[in-house]
Coordinates of C-alpha atoms and ligand atoms in Angstrom, one line a residue:
F1 CA 4.1 2.9 -27.3
K2 CA 2.9 6.2 -26.7
L3 CA 1.1 8.1 -23.7
T4 CA -2.1 9.7 -24.2
T5 CA -1.3 13.6 -23.7
V6 CA -3.5 15.9 -21.7
E7 CA -3.8 17.8 -24.7
E8 CA -5.6 15.0 -26.1
F9 CA -7.6 14.6 -23.2
E10 CA -8.6 18.4 -23.7
A11 CA -9.8 18.0 -27.3
A12 CA -11.8 15.3 -26.3
T13 CA -13.4 17.6 -23.8
E14 CA -14.2 19.8 -26.1
K15 CA -15.7 17.8 -28.6
L16 CA -18.0 16.5 -25.8
L17 CA -18.6 20.0 -24.7
E18 CA -19.8 21.0 -28.2
T19 CA -22.5 18.4 -28.1
G20 CA -23.4 20.2 -24.7
K21 CA -24.2 23.2 -26.1
K22 CA -26.7 21.6 -28.7
V23 CA -28.8 20.8 -26.0
G24 CA -28.1 23.4 -23.3
A25 CA -26.0 21.9 -21.0
D26 CA -24.2 22.9 -18.4
A27 CA -20.9 21.9 -17.3
W28 CA -18.0 22.5 -14.5
Q29 CA -15.8 24.1 -16.9
Y30 CA -18.3 27.0 -17.2
R31 CA -19.3 27.1 -13.7
A32 CA -15.7 27.0 -12.4
A33 CA -15.2 30.4 -14.7
K34 CA -18.2 31.8 -12.9
Q35 CA -17.0 31.1 -9.4
T36 CA -13.5 32.9 -10.4
P37 CA -11.9 34.4 -8.2
H38 CA -12.7 32.7 -5.5
C39 CA -13.7 34.5 -1.8
K40 CA -10.1 35.5 -0.3
F41 CA -11.3 35.0 3.1
G42 CA -12.5 31.4 2.8
E43 CA -9.6 30.9 0.5
Q44 CA -7.5 31.8 3.5
G45 CA -9.5 30.3 6.2
V46 CA -10.0 33.4 7.7
C47 CA -13.8 33.0 8.0
C48 CA -15.6 31.7 10.9
R49 CA -19.7 31.3 10.7
I50 CA -19.8 28.7 13.6
C51 CA -22.1 30.5 15.7
A52 CA -25.1 33.3 15.1
M53 CA -22.9 36.1 16.3
G54 CA -20.5 36.3 12.9
P55 CA -19.8 35.0 10.5
C56 CA -17.0 36.8 11.6
R57 CA -14.3 37.4 9.2
I58 CA -10.4 38.2 10.2
T59 CA -8.6 41.2 8.9
P60 CA -6.0 43.8 9.6
K61 CA -8.8 45.7 11.0
A62 CA -10.8 43.2 12.7
P63 CA -8.0 40.9 14.3
R64 CA -10.5 39.1 16.4
G65 CA -13.7 37.7 15.8
I66 CA -16.8 38.9 18.3
C67 CA -16.2 36.0 20.9
G68 CA -12.2 37.1 20.8
C69 CA -10.8 34.5 18.8
D70 CA -7.9 35.1 16.6
V71 CA -7.2 34.0 13.1
H72 CA -5.3 31.0 14.3
G73 CA -8.4 29.5 16.2
I74 CA -10.7 30.2 13.1
V75 CA -8.1 28.8 10.9
G76 CA -7.5 25.6 13.2
R77 CA -10.7 24.7 14.0
N78 CA -11.7 25.2 10.2
Y79 CA -9.4 22.6 9.1
L80 CA -10.3 20.4 11.9
K81 CA -13.9 20.7 11.2
F82 CA -12.8 19.7 7.4
T83 CA -10.8 16.9 8.9
A84 CA -13.2 15.4 10.6
G85 CA -15.9 15.7 7.3
G86 CA -13.1 13.4 5.7
A87 CA -12.7 11.1 8.9
A88 CA -16.6 10.6 8.9
T89 CA -17.1 10.1 5.3
H90 CA -14.4 7.4 4.8
S91 CA -15.4 5.7 7.8
D92 CA -19.1 5.9 7.2
H93 CA -18.6 3.9 4.1
G94 CA -16.4 1.7 6.2
R95 CA -19.0 1.1 8.5
E96 CA -21.5 0.3 5.3
I97 CA -18.7 -2.4 4.2
C98 CA -19.0 -4.1 7.8
H99 CA -22.7 -4.3 7.7
T100 CA -22.7 -6.1 4.2
L101 CA -20.2 -8.5 5.9
Y102 CA -22.7 -9.0 9.1
C103 CA -25.4 -9.3 5.9
A104 CA -23.2 -12.3 4.0
K105 CA -25.0 -15.3 3.4
P106 CA -24.0 -18.5 1.6
E107 CA -27.4 -18.2 -0.5
G108 CA -27.5 -14.5 -0.5
P109 CA -26.3 -11.5 -2.6
Y110 CA -23.2 -11.3 -0.5
K111 CA -20.9 -14.0 0.1
V112 CA -17.1 -14.4 1.6
K113 CA -15.0 -14.3 -1.4
D114 CA -11.9 -14.3 0.8
P115 CA -12.3 -16.7 3.7
E116 CA -8.4 -16.4 4.5
K117 CA -8.3 -12.7 4.6
L118 CA -11.6 -13.1 7.4
L119 CA -9.5 -15.9 9.3
R120 CA -6.4 -13.7 9.4
I121 CA -8.4 -10.9 10.7
A122 CA -10.4 -12.8 13.2
K123 CA -7.0 -14.1 14.8
E124 CA -5.6 -10.7 14.6
W125 CA -8.5 -9.4 16.7
G126 CA -8.6 -12.7 19.4
V127 CA -11.4 -14.3 17.6
E128 CA -11.9 -18.0 18.1
T129 CA -11.8 -19.8 14.7
E130 CA -11.4 -23.6 15.3
G131 CA -14.8 -25.4 14.0
K132 CA -16.6 -22.2 13.1
D133 CA -18.9 -22.1 10.4
I134 CA -17.3 -19.4 7.8
Y135 CA -20.7 -17.2 7.8
D136 CA -21.1 -17.4 11.6
L137 CA -17.6 -16.2 12.1
A138 CA -18.0 -13.3 9.2
H139 CA -20.7 -12.0 11.3
E140 CA -18.7 -12.2 14.6
V141 CA -15.5 -10.3 12.9
A142 CA -18.2 -8.0 11.2
Y143 CA -20.0 -6.8 14.4
L144 CA -16.6 -6.4 16.1
G145 CA -15.6 -4.2 13.0
L146 CA -18.7 -2.2 13.6
S147 CA -18.1 -2.0 17.3
E148 CA -14.8 -0.3 16.5
Y149 CA -17.1 2.9 15.7
G150 CA -18.5 3.2 19.6
K151 CA -15.8 1.3 21.5
V152 CA -16.3 2.0 25.0
F153 CA -12.5 2.0 26.0
G154 CA -9.2 1.6 24.3
T155 CA -8.2 2.4 20.5
Q156 CA -8.3 1.0 17.2
N157 CA -7.6 -2.6 16.8
F158 CA -5.8 -1.8 13.8
L159 CA -3.0 -0.1 14.9
K160 CA -1.5 -2.9 16.4
R161 CA -0.6 -3.4 12.5
A162 CA 2.1 -0.6 13.0
P163 CA 5.6 -0.9 14.0
Q164 CA 6.2 -0.7 17.5
H165 CA 7.8 2.9 16.7
T166 CA 4.8 4.1 15.2
Q167 CA 2.7 2.9 17.9
E168 CA 4.5 4.4 20.7
I169 CA 4.3 7.7 19.1
W170 CA 0.5 7.7 18.7
E171 CA 0.5 6.9 22.9
R172 CA 3.1 9.6 23.6
E173 CA 1.4 12.3 21.4
E174 CA -2.1 11.2 22.8
I175 CA -3.3 10.6 19.0
A176 CA -3.9 7.1 19.0
P177 CA -7.6 6.8 17.8
R178 CA -10.4 6.0 20.3
A179 CA -14.2 4.8 18.6
I180 CA -14.2 6.1 15.4
D181 CA -17.5 8.0 15.8
R182 CA -15.8 9.4 19.1
E183 CA -12.6 10.9 17.0
V184 CA -15.2 12.8 14.6
S185 CA -18.0 13.7 17.5
C186 CA -14.7 15.3 19.6
S187 CA -13.4 17.2 16.9
L188 CA -17.1 19.0 16.1
H189 CA -17.0 19.4 19.9
M190 CA -13.4 21.0 19.9
S191 CA -14.3 23.1 17.0
H192 CA -17.8 24.2 18.7
M193 CA -17.9 27.8 19.7
G194 CA -16.0 28.5 22.8
C195 CA -14.0 25.6 22.9
S196 CA -10.8 25.1 21.2
S197 CA -8.8 27.9 19.6
L198 CA -5.0 26.9 20.9
P199 CA -3.4 25.9 17.6
E200 CA -1.6 22.7 18.9
A201 CA -4.6 21.0 20.5
L202 CA -6.6 21.5 17.1
I203 CA -4.0 20.3 14.9
R204 CA -3.4 17.5 17.2
Q205 CA -7.2 16.2 17.5
S206 CA -6.9 16.7 13.1
L207 CA -4.1 14.1 13.3
R208 CA -6.4 11.9 15.7
A209 CA -9.2 11.9 13.7
G210 CA -7.4 11.3 10.7
L211 CA -6.2 8.4 12.0
S212 CA -9.3 7.0 13.1
D213 CA -10.0 7.0 9.2
G214 CA -6.8 5.5 7.6
W215 CA -6.1 3.1 10.5
G216 CA -9.7 2.8 11.6
G217 CA -12.9 3.3 8.9
S218 CA -10.8 3.4 6.1
M219 CA -8.9 0.2 6.7
A220 CA -12.4 -1.7 7.7
G221 CA -13.7 -0.8 4.4
T222 CA -10.8 -1.9 2.8
E223 CA -10.3 -5.5 4.6
F224 CA -14.1 -6.1 4.8
S225 CA -14.4 -5.0 0.8
D226 CA -11.4 -7.8 0.4
V227 CA -13.4 -10.2 2.4
L228 CA -16.4 -10.1 0.6
F229 CA -15.1 -9.6 -2.9
G230 CA -11.9 -10.6 -3.3
T231 CA -8.4 -9.3 -2.5
P232 CA -7.2 -7.8 -5.5
K233 CA -4.6 -9.5 -7.9
P234 CA -3.0 -8.3 -11.0
I235 CA -5.8 -7.8 -13.9
E236 CA -6.1 -6.3 -16.8
T237 CA -8.4 -3.7 -18.0
E238 CA -8.6 -0.5 -20.1
A239 CA -9.2 3.0 -19.2
N240 CA -10.7 6.5 -20.5
L241 CA -13.7 7.5 -22.5
G242 CA -13.4 5.4 -25.5
V243 CA -13.8 2.0 -23.0
M244 CA -17.7 3.0 -23.7
V245 CA -19.5 0.8 -26.5
A246 CA -21.8 2.5 -28.9
E247 CA -23.3 -0.6 -29.8
N248 CA -24.0 -1.6 -26.2
V249 CA -26.3 -0.6 -23.4
N250 CA -23.9 1.5 -21.2
I251 CA -24.0 1.4 -17.3
V252 CA -21.8 3.7 -15.9
V253 CA -21.3 3.4 -11.9
H254 CA -20.1 6.1 -10.0
G255 CA -19.2 6.7 -6.4
H256 CA -17.4 4.4 -3.6
D257 CA -19.4 1.6 -2.0
P258 CA -18.1 -1.5 -4.0
S259 CA -21.6 -3.2 -2.5
L260 CA -23.5 -1.7 -5.2
S261 CA -21.5 -1.7 -7.9
E262 CA -20.5 -5.2 -7.6
M263 CA -24.2 -6.4 -7.8
I264 CA -24.5 -4.2 -11.1
C265 CA -21.9 -6.1 -12.6
E266 CA -23.1 -9.1 -11.7
Y267 CA -26.2 -8.7 -13.5
A268 CA -24.8 -7.0 -16.1
D269 CA -23.1 -10.3 -17.1
D270 CA -26.2 -12.5 -16.5
P271 CA -27.3 -14.2 -19.8
E272 CA -30.6 -13.3 -19.4
M273 CA -30.2 -9.5 -18.7
I274 CA -27.6 -9.9 -22.2
A275 CA -30.2 -11.3 -23.9
Y276 CA -32.8 -8.7 -22.9
A277 CA -30.5 -5.8 -24.4
K278 CA -30.3 -8.0 -28.0
E279 CA -33.9 -7.9 -27.4
M280 CA -33.6 -4.5 -27.0
G281 CA -31.4 -3.9 -29.9
A282 CA -28.2 -3.3 -28.4
K283 CA -25.3 -5.9 -29.1
G284 CA -24.5 -6.5 -25.3
I285 CA -23.9 -4.5 -22.0
T286 CA -20.9 -2.7 -21.1
V287 CA -20.6 -1.4 -17.4
S288 CA -17.5 1.4 -16.9
G289 CA -17.1 3.3 -14.0
V290 CA -16.2 7.0 -12.6
C291 CA -13.8 7.4 -9.5
C292 CA -13.4 5.2 -6.9
T293 CA -16.4 2.9 -7.1
S294 CA -14.9 2.1 -10.6
N295 CA -11.6 1.5 -9.0
E296 CA -13.1 -1.0 -6.9
V297 CA -14.3 -2.9 -9.8
A298 CA -11.2 -2.6 -12.1
M299 CA -9.0 -4.0 -9.2
R300 CA -11.2 -7.3 -8.7
R301 CA -12.8 -7.8 -11.9
G302 CA -11.2 -5.6 -14.5
I303 CA -14.2 -3.4 -15.4
P304 CA -12.7 -0.9 -17.5
M305 CA -12.4 3.2 -16.3
A306 CA -14.2 5.7 -17.9
G307 CA -12.7 8.7 -16.1
N308 CA -11.8 10.6 -13.1
F309 CA -13.8 13.1 -10.9
L310 CA -13.5 15.9 -13.6
Q311 CA -14.8 13.6 -16.3
Q312 CA -17.8 12.6 -14.9
E313 CA -20.2 14.9 -16.7
N314 CA -18.1 13.6 -19.9
V315 CA -20.0 10.1 -19.7
V316 CA -23.0 11.8 -20.3
L317 CA -22.2 13.8 -22.8
T318 CA -21.3 10.9 -25.1
G319 CA -24.9 11.1 -25.8
A320 CA -24.4 6.8 -24.9
C321 CA -24.9 6.4 -21.1
E322 CA -28.1 4.9 -20.7
A323 CA -27.7 4.5 -17.1
I324 CA -25.2 6.6 -14.6
V325 CA -25.7 5.1 -11.1
V326 CA -24.4 6.3 -8.1
D327 CA -24.0 5.6 -4.5
V328 CA -22.1 8.0 -2.2
Q329 CA -19.2 10.5 -2.5
C330 CA -17.7 13.0 -5.2
I331 CA -20.8 12.6 -7.4
F332 CA -21.7 15.9 -8.9
P333 CA -25.1 16.9 -8.2
A334 CA -25.1 18.3 -11.9
L335 CA -25.5 15.0 -13.3
G336 CA -29.2 15.3 -12.5
P337 CA -29.6 18.2 -15.1
L338 CA -27.2 17.5 -17.1
S339 CA -29.1 13.8 -17.5
K340 CA -32.3 15.4 -18.3
C341 CA -30.7 17.1 -21.4
F342 CA -30.0 13.6 -22.8
H343 CA -31.9 10.1 -22.5
T344 CA -29.4 9.2 -19.4
K345 CA -31.2 8.0 -16.5
F346 CA -29.3 9.3 -13.5
V347 CA -29.9 6.9 -10.4
T348 CA -29.2 7.3 -7.0
T349 CA -29.5 4.6 -4.5
S350 CA -28.2 5.6 -1.2
P351 CA -30.1 7.6 1.3
I352 CA -26.9 9.2 2.1
A353 CA -26.4 10.6 -1.0
Q354 CA -30.1 11.7 -2.7
M355 CA -30.2 14.7 -5.2
P356 CA -32.9 16.5 -7.3
D357 CA -33.5 15.3 -10.9
A358 CA -32.3 12.0 -10.2
E359 CA -34.3 8.0 -10.2
Y360 CA -33.7 7.0 -6.6
I361 CA -33.6 3.4 -6.4
R362 CA -32.9 2.3 -2.7
F363 CA -30.4 -0.1 -2.5
N364 CA -29.8 -2.4 0.4
A365 CA -27.7 -5.3 1.5
E366 CA -30.6 -7.7 2.1
T367 CA -32.3 -6.8 -1.2
A368 CA -29.3 -6.1 -3.7
G369 CA -30.0 -8.6 -6.3
E370 CA -33.5 -7.2 -6.5
N371 CA -32.0 -3.8 -6.7
A372 CA -29.0 -4.2 -9.0
K373 CA -31.7 -6.4 -11.6
A374 CA -34.2 -3.3 -11.4
I375 CA -31.4 -0.9 -12.5
V376 CA -29.6 -3.2 -15.1
K377 CA -33.2 -3.6 -16.6
M378 CA -34.1 0.2 -16.6
A379 CA -31.1 0.9 -18.3
I380 CA -31.5 -1.8 -21.2
E381 CA -35.0 -0.3 -21.7
N382 CA -33.3 3.1 -22.0
F383 CA -31.4 2.2 -25.0
K384 CA -34.3 3.0 -27.5
N385 CA -34.4 6.5 -26.5
R386 CA -31.0 7.3 -27.4
K387 CA -30.6 10.3 -29.9
P388 CA -28.3 9.0 -32.5
E389 CA -27.3 12.2 -33.7
L390 CA -25.7 13.1 -30.2
V391 CA -23.8 9.8 -29.5
H392 CA -20.2 10.4 -30.0
I393 CA -17.6 8.6 -27.7
P394 CA -14.2 9.5 -28.1
D395 CA -11.8 7.2 -29.4
M396 CA -9.5 7.4 -26.7
K397 CA -8.5 4.4 -24.2
Q398 CA -5.4 3.1 -22.7
K399 CA -4.6 -0.8 -21.5
A400 CA -3.9 -0.9 -17.9
T401 CA -2.4 -3.9 -15.3
V402 CA -4.3 -3.1 -12.0
G403 CA -5.1 -4.8 -8.8
Y404 CA -1.8 -4.2 -6.9
S405 CA -2.9 -5.1 -3.4
V406 CA -0.4 -5.4 -1.0
E407 CA -1.0 -8.8 -0.9
A408 CA -0.3 -8.5 -5.0
I409 CA 2.8 -6.7 -4.4
V410 CA 4.6 -8.5 -2.2
K411 CA 3.6 -11.5 -4.7
T412 CA 4.5 -9.9 -7.7
L413 CA 8.0 -8.9 -6.1
D414 CA 9.1 -12.1 -4.5
G415 CA 10.9 -13.3 -7.5
V416 CA 12.6 -10.1 -8.3
A417 CA 15.5 -9.2 -6.3
N418 CA 18.9 -11.3 -6.1
S419 CA 18.9 -14.5 -5.0
Q420 CA 20.1 -14.1 -1.5
V421 CA 17.0 -12.6 -0.5
D422 CA 14.8 -15.9 0.2
E423 CA 12.4 -14.4 2.3
M424 CA 9.4 -15.1 0.5
G425 CA 5.9 -13.6 1.3
T426 CA 7.9 -10.3 2.7
T427 CA 8.9 -6.9 1.4
K428 CA 12.3 -7.8 1.6
P429 CA 12.9 -8.2 -2.3
L430 CA 11.3 -4.9 -2.7
L431 CA 13.4 -3.6 0.1
E432 CA 16.6 -4.9 -1.5
C433 CA 15.7 -3.3 -4.8
I434 CA 15.5 0.2 -2.6
T435 CA 18.8 -0.3 -0.9
S436 CA 20.8 -1.2 -3.5
G437 CA 19.1 2.0 -5.2
V438 CA 17.7 0.6 -8.3
I439 CA 14.7 1.5 -7.2
R440 CA 15.4 5.0 -5.4
G441 CA 12.6 5.2 -3.7
A442 CA 8.3 5.4 -3.7
V443 CA 5.6 7.9 -4.1
A444 CA 2.2 7.7 -3.0
M445 CA 0.3 9.2 -5.5
V446 CA -3.3 10.0 -4.3
G447 CA -6.2 12.2 -4.6
C448 CA -8.8 13.9 -6.8
N449 CA -8.8 16.1 -9.7
N450 CA -9.4 20.2 -8.7
P451 CA -10.1 22.7 -11.4
K452 CA -7.5 25.0 -9.8
V453 CA -4.7 22.7 -11.6
R454 CA -5.1 21.9 -14.6
P455 CA -6.9 18.4 -14.5
D456 CA -4.7 15.6 -14.9
T457 CA -1.4 17.3 -15.5
A458 CA -0.1 16.9 -12.2
H459 CA -0.8 13.7 -11.8
I460 CA 0.7 12.6 -14.9
E461 CA 4.0 15.1 -15.3
L462 CA 4.8 14.1 -11.4
M463 CA 4.2 10.7 -12.2
K464 CA 6.5 10.8 -15.4
K465 CA 9.1 12.5 -14.0
M466 CA 9.5 10.4 -10.7
I467 CA 9.5 7.3 -12.6
A468 CA 12.2 8.5 -14.9
N469 CA 14.5 9.1 -11.9
D470 CA 14.0 5.1 -11.0
I471 CA 11.2 6.0 -8.2
I472 CA 8.1 4.0 -8.5
I473 CA 4.7 5.0 -8.0
I474 CA 1.6 3.3 -6.1
A475 CA -1.3 5.2 -7.1
S476 CA -5.1 5.2 -5.8
G477 CA -8.4 7.0 -6.6
C478 CA -8.5 9.4 -9.3
S479 CA -4.8 10.0 -9.5
A480 CA -4.5 6.0 -10.4
Q481 CA -7.2 6.6 -12.9
A482 CA -5.5 9.8 -14.5
A483 CA -2.4 7.6 -14.5
A484 CA -4.5 4.5 -16.7
K485 CA -6.2 6.9 -19.1
A486 CA -2.3 8.5 -19.8
G487 CA -1.2 5.0 -20.3
L488 CA 1.4 5.2 -17.3
M489 CA -0.6 2.1 -15.9
D490 CA 0.3 -0.3 -19.6
K491 CA 3.8 -2.3 -18.9
E492 CA 5.1 -0.6 -22.1
A493 CA 5.1 2.5 -19.7
K494 CA 8.6 0.7 -18.7
E495 CA 10.1 2.4 -21.3
L496 CA 9.6 5.8 -19.5
C497 CA 11.3 4.9 -16.5
G498 CA 15.0 4.9 -15.6
A499 CA 17.1 1.9 -16.4
G500 CA 16.9 0.5 -12.8
L501 CA 13.1 0.8 -12.5
K502 CA 12.9 -0.3 -16.1
R503 CA 14.6 -3.4 -15.1
V504 CA 12.3 -4.0 -12.1
C505 CA 9.4 -3.6 -14.5
E506 CA 10.8 -6.2 -16.8
L507 CA 11.7 -8.7 -14.1
A508 CA 8.8 -8.3 -12.1
D509 CA 6.1 -7.8 -15.4
I510 CA 4.9 -4.8 -13.8
P511 CA 3.8 -1.5 -14.8
P512 CA 6.1 1.2 -13.3
V513 CA 2.2 2.8 -11.9
L514 CA 1.1 0.4 -9.7
H515 CA -2.7 0.9 -8.9
M516 CA -3.4 -0.1 -5.3
G517 CA -7.5 1.0 -5.4
S518 CA -9.7 3.3 -4.2
C519 CA -9.4 6.4 -1.8
V520 CA -10.1 3.9 1.4
D521 CA -7.4 2.0 -0.2
I522 CA -4.8 4.3 1.0
S523 CA -5.1 2.1 3.9
R524 CA -3.1 -0.9 1.9
M525 CA -0.1 2.0 1.7
M526 CA -0.1 2.6 5.3
I527 CA 0.1 -1.2 5.7
L528 CA 2.7 -1.5 2.9
A529 CA 4.8 1.1 4.6
A530 CA 4.5 -0.7 7.9
E531 CA 5.2 -3.8 6.5
L532 CA 8.5 -2.1 4.6
A533 CA 9.6 -0.5 8.2
K534 CA 9.3 -4.0 10.1
D535 CA 11.1 -6.1 7.7
S536 CA 13.8 -3.4 7.1
G537 CA 14.1 -2.4 11.2
L538 CA 13.8 1.0 9.9
N539 CA 11.2 3.7 11.3
I540 CA 8.5 4.5 8.7
S541 CA 9.5 7.8 8.8
Q542 CA 13.6 6.6 7.8
L543 CA 12.1 4.6 4.4
P544 CA 12.7 6.5 1.0
V545 CA 8.5 7.1 0.7
V546 CA 6.3 10.2 0.6
G547 CA 3.2 10.7 -0.3
C548 CA 1.5 13.3 -3.0
A549 CA -1.9 14.7 -3.8
P550 CA -1.1 17.4 -6.4
E551 CA -4.9 17.9 -7.3
W552 CA -6.5 17.4 -4.5
M553 CA -10.3 19.0 -3.7
S554 CA -12.4 17.0 -1.0
E555 CA -12.4 17.0 2.9
K556 CA -11.5 13.4 2.5
A557 CA -8.1 14.2 1.0
V558 CA -7.2 16.2 4.3
S559 CA -8.3 13.7 6.5
I560 CA -5.6 11.1 4.4
G561 CA -3.3 13.6 4.1
N562 CA -3.3 14.0 8.2
Y563 CA -3.1 10.0 8.7
V564 CA -0.6 9.9 6.2
V565 CA 1.6 12.5 8.0
A566 CA 0.9 11.4 11.5
T567 CA 2.0 7.6 10.2
G568 CA 5.2 9.1 9.6
I569 CA 5.2 9.9 6.0
D570 CA 6.2 13.4 4.0
T571 CA 3.1 14.8 2.2
F572 CA 3.3 16.8 -0.4
L573 CA 0.2 18.5 -1.5
G574 CA -0.3 20.7 -5.1
V575 CA -3.4 22.9 -3.5
D576 CA -3.3 24.7 -0.4
P577 CA -6.0 23.6 2.6
Y578 CA -7.3 27.3 3.4
V579 CA -4.8 27.3 6.1
S580 CA -2.5 30.5 4.6
G581 CA -4.4 33.0 6.7
S582 CA -3.0 31.5 9.6
D583 CA 1.2 31.6 9.7
Q584 CA 0.9 29.6 13.0
I585 CA -0.9 26.8 11.7
A586 CA 0.9 26.9 8.1
Q587 CA 4.1 26.5 10.0
L588 CA 2.7 23.7 12.2
L589 CA 1.6 22.0 9.5
T590 CA 4.3 21.9 7.6
E591 CA 6.9 22.1 10.3
G592 CA 5.9 21.8 13.9
V593 CA 4.2 18.3 13.6
R594 CA 7.8 16.7 12.9
D595 CA 8.4 17.2 16.4
W596 CA 5.6 15.0 17.1
V597 CA 5.2 12.3 14.3
E598 CA 8.8 12.6 12.5
A599 CA 6.7 13.8 9.2
A600 CA 4.8 17.3 8.1
Y601 CA 3.5 18.8 5.0
T602 CA 5.0 20.7 1.9
V603 CA 2.5 23.0 0.1
E604 CA 3.7 23.9 -3.6
K605 CA 1.7 24.9 -6.2
D606 CA 4.6 24.4 -9.2
I607 CA 4.0 21.2 -10.0
D608 CA 7.9 21.1 -11.2
K609 CA 9.3 22.2 -8.3
L610 CA 6.5 20.0 -6.0
G611 CA 8.3 17.1 -8.2
D612 CA 12.0 18.4 -7.6
A613 CA 10.8 18.7 -3.6
M614 CA 9.9 15.4 -3.5
I615 CA 12.8 13.7 -5.0
A616 CA 15.1 15.6 -2.7
R617 CA 13.0 14.3 0.2
I618 CA 13.7 10.6 -1.3
E619 CA 17.8 11.5 -1.6
E620 CA 17.8 13.0 1.5
K621 CA 16.1 10.1 3.4
R622 CA 18.7 7.7 1.4
T623 CA 21.6 9.9 2.4
A624 CA 20.5 9.8 6.1
L625 CA 20.3 6.0 5.8
G626 CA 23.8 5.5 3.8
I627 CA 22.2 3.7 1.1
Ligands
SF4_1 FE1 -17.4 35.2 15.5 FE2 -16.4 33.9 17.1 FE3 -19.1 33.3 16.8 FE4 -16.8 32.5 14.9 S1 -17.5 31.6 17.0 S2 -18.4 33.6 14.3 S3 -15.4 34.4 15.4 S4 -18.4 35.1 17.3
WCC2 NI1 -10.9 9.9 -4.0 FE1 -10.9 12.6 -4.7 FE2 -11.2 11.1 -6.7 FE3 -13.4 11.4 -4.9 S1 -13.0 9.6 -5.8 S2 -12.5 13.1 -6.3 S3 -12.1 11.9 -3.3 S4 -9.9 10.9 -5.6
FE2_3 FE1 -12.4 8.0 -3.7

């Protein structure tokens, strides 16, 4: 067993960039070089352009904006706006999923695949289930889900899933999220010219907006996706560009919303479509994915993962991509012009993400079947337009076992711990492994790639370091894909673990890095932490568990960081969230918020030090518990 190294990834990319040069293609590597060094004001978060008296930039000579706002107010407002952008984005995705569920029909393209989960949520929300048709119930629960976005009074329904102690903290600190849309609006209101400039107020609302995402919109996205498409279970798949097949029509799905990709997968599997592909000279159809839409279909169908965020251009550079089909979020506008250098069709499908140089096939829940069929057909008919001299798919892929929803983790670990633990269907076996020290703790590795960090290195190096120290990894988003590409989701990766974790991997037959899904699925991690706390009688903040986003880049990532911290989990970042310009804001995020929510951020750009800090924190928590 051998991991694929980052050097090998980079050599493959170099070769693809050579192809790019032949056709005059641009790439992020060149654009990043032209954008560096970045504007210092922006980097420190000290530029304000929220009113037309500005833009104002804070310097030692000009310590206040024209309105008199100081650097702390400006950095804090920028941070809050950044969070609101992320919360809005995840939550709007969740809303789309609620709407898809609202449109589900027994004979339509979208069905209820996990009625059990639907019943569970209905009961949780106090909906009468007795004698109800499952689709009527789905529509009723979906309607309630949609209502969470604009509920008039009260806080998010899902908050009740948290331990009592956590709920009390949220109430006490006035950060329990109300209507999801209200928290986003309120954040924009607070950060408007002439509203809040008090650091505490701005950071408090940042936590609240984050919580409306993690325990609101994202959780709706995850839960209702499970109801519609099935709750993930362990499944075998593969990762990296080598999953594309030169002889086949290659369709790559990219973005976040499984409503689109699920339909594409359905039709790409249709015998009629496969026959058509053969007629057009291909051997078959391969669907693979990029970013979270890929995670969604990998977790539920074993569809292979072509790559993560900074690999999206590489997919087109293979010259073997007939169509790259996107929905929303994390899609490079570069894909339009890049596709024009090849035969690739760049297909946008959402009114939310429209781009130049794309074919726009508007996708909606009512016509999803026809839309997906049209897209698959378009890809098949494009096969003949390939330029064979440009085709090069790097021979590089790894096996991965994915699909570790909370339900799957609980089930998988049921049999593992010693026989005294007989409470099946709880997290107790996992707790037993942690208490006994066989596993020292867990790190939730999440987030993106960012050219500021050598892509994938931080994810992979940190994971290697953690598992060697008997710390199990749960991963999501592009971090999970980095792990899969390297081979860390191959069960054989147990060889890289310390003796304790290795034994758990053997007994439970799991890889040491567990793929929990897409970025909205970080809500799964929150549920897991909540269950661990409830089953152990500890507070979430006492568990030897930390979060880490070493290569993050998006607004969504900051929203996530805020809800992870606000849930009581220390969070470690490898990229600074534009707050270094204000010592007060930086102090609040890295220390001050601990007084409110029992957790805080650590920012450390040196990846090795970041890893040491996480291990130290986990060991501190163990010592405090006397385990
Ligand atoms: Fe300048 Fe104040 Fe306007 Fe910001 S709100 S641009 S600091 S005058
Ligand atoms: Ni989530 Fe980050 Fe990937 Fe996009 S897909 S790049 S936010 S981790
Ligand atoms: Fe994502």
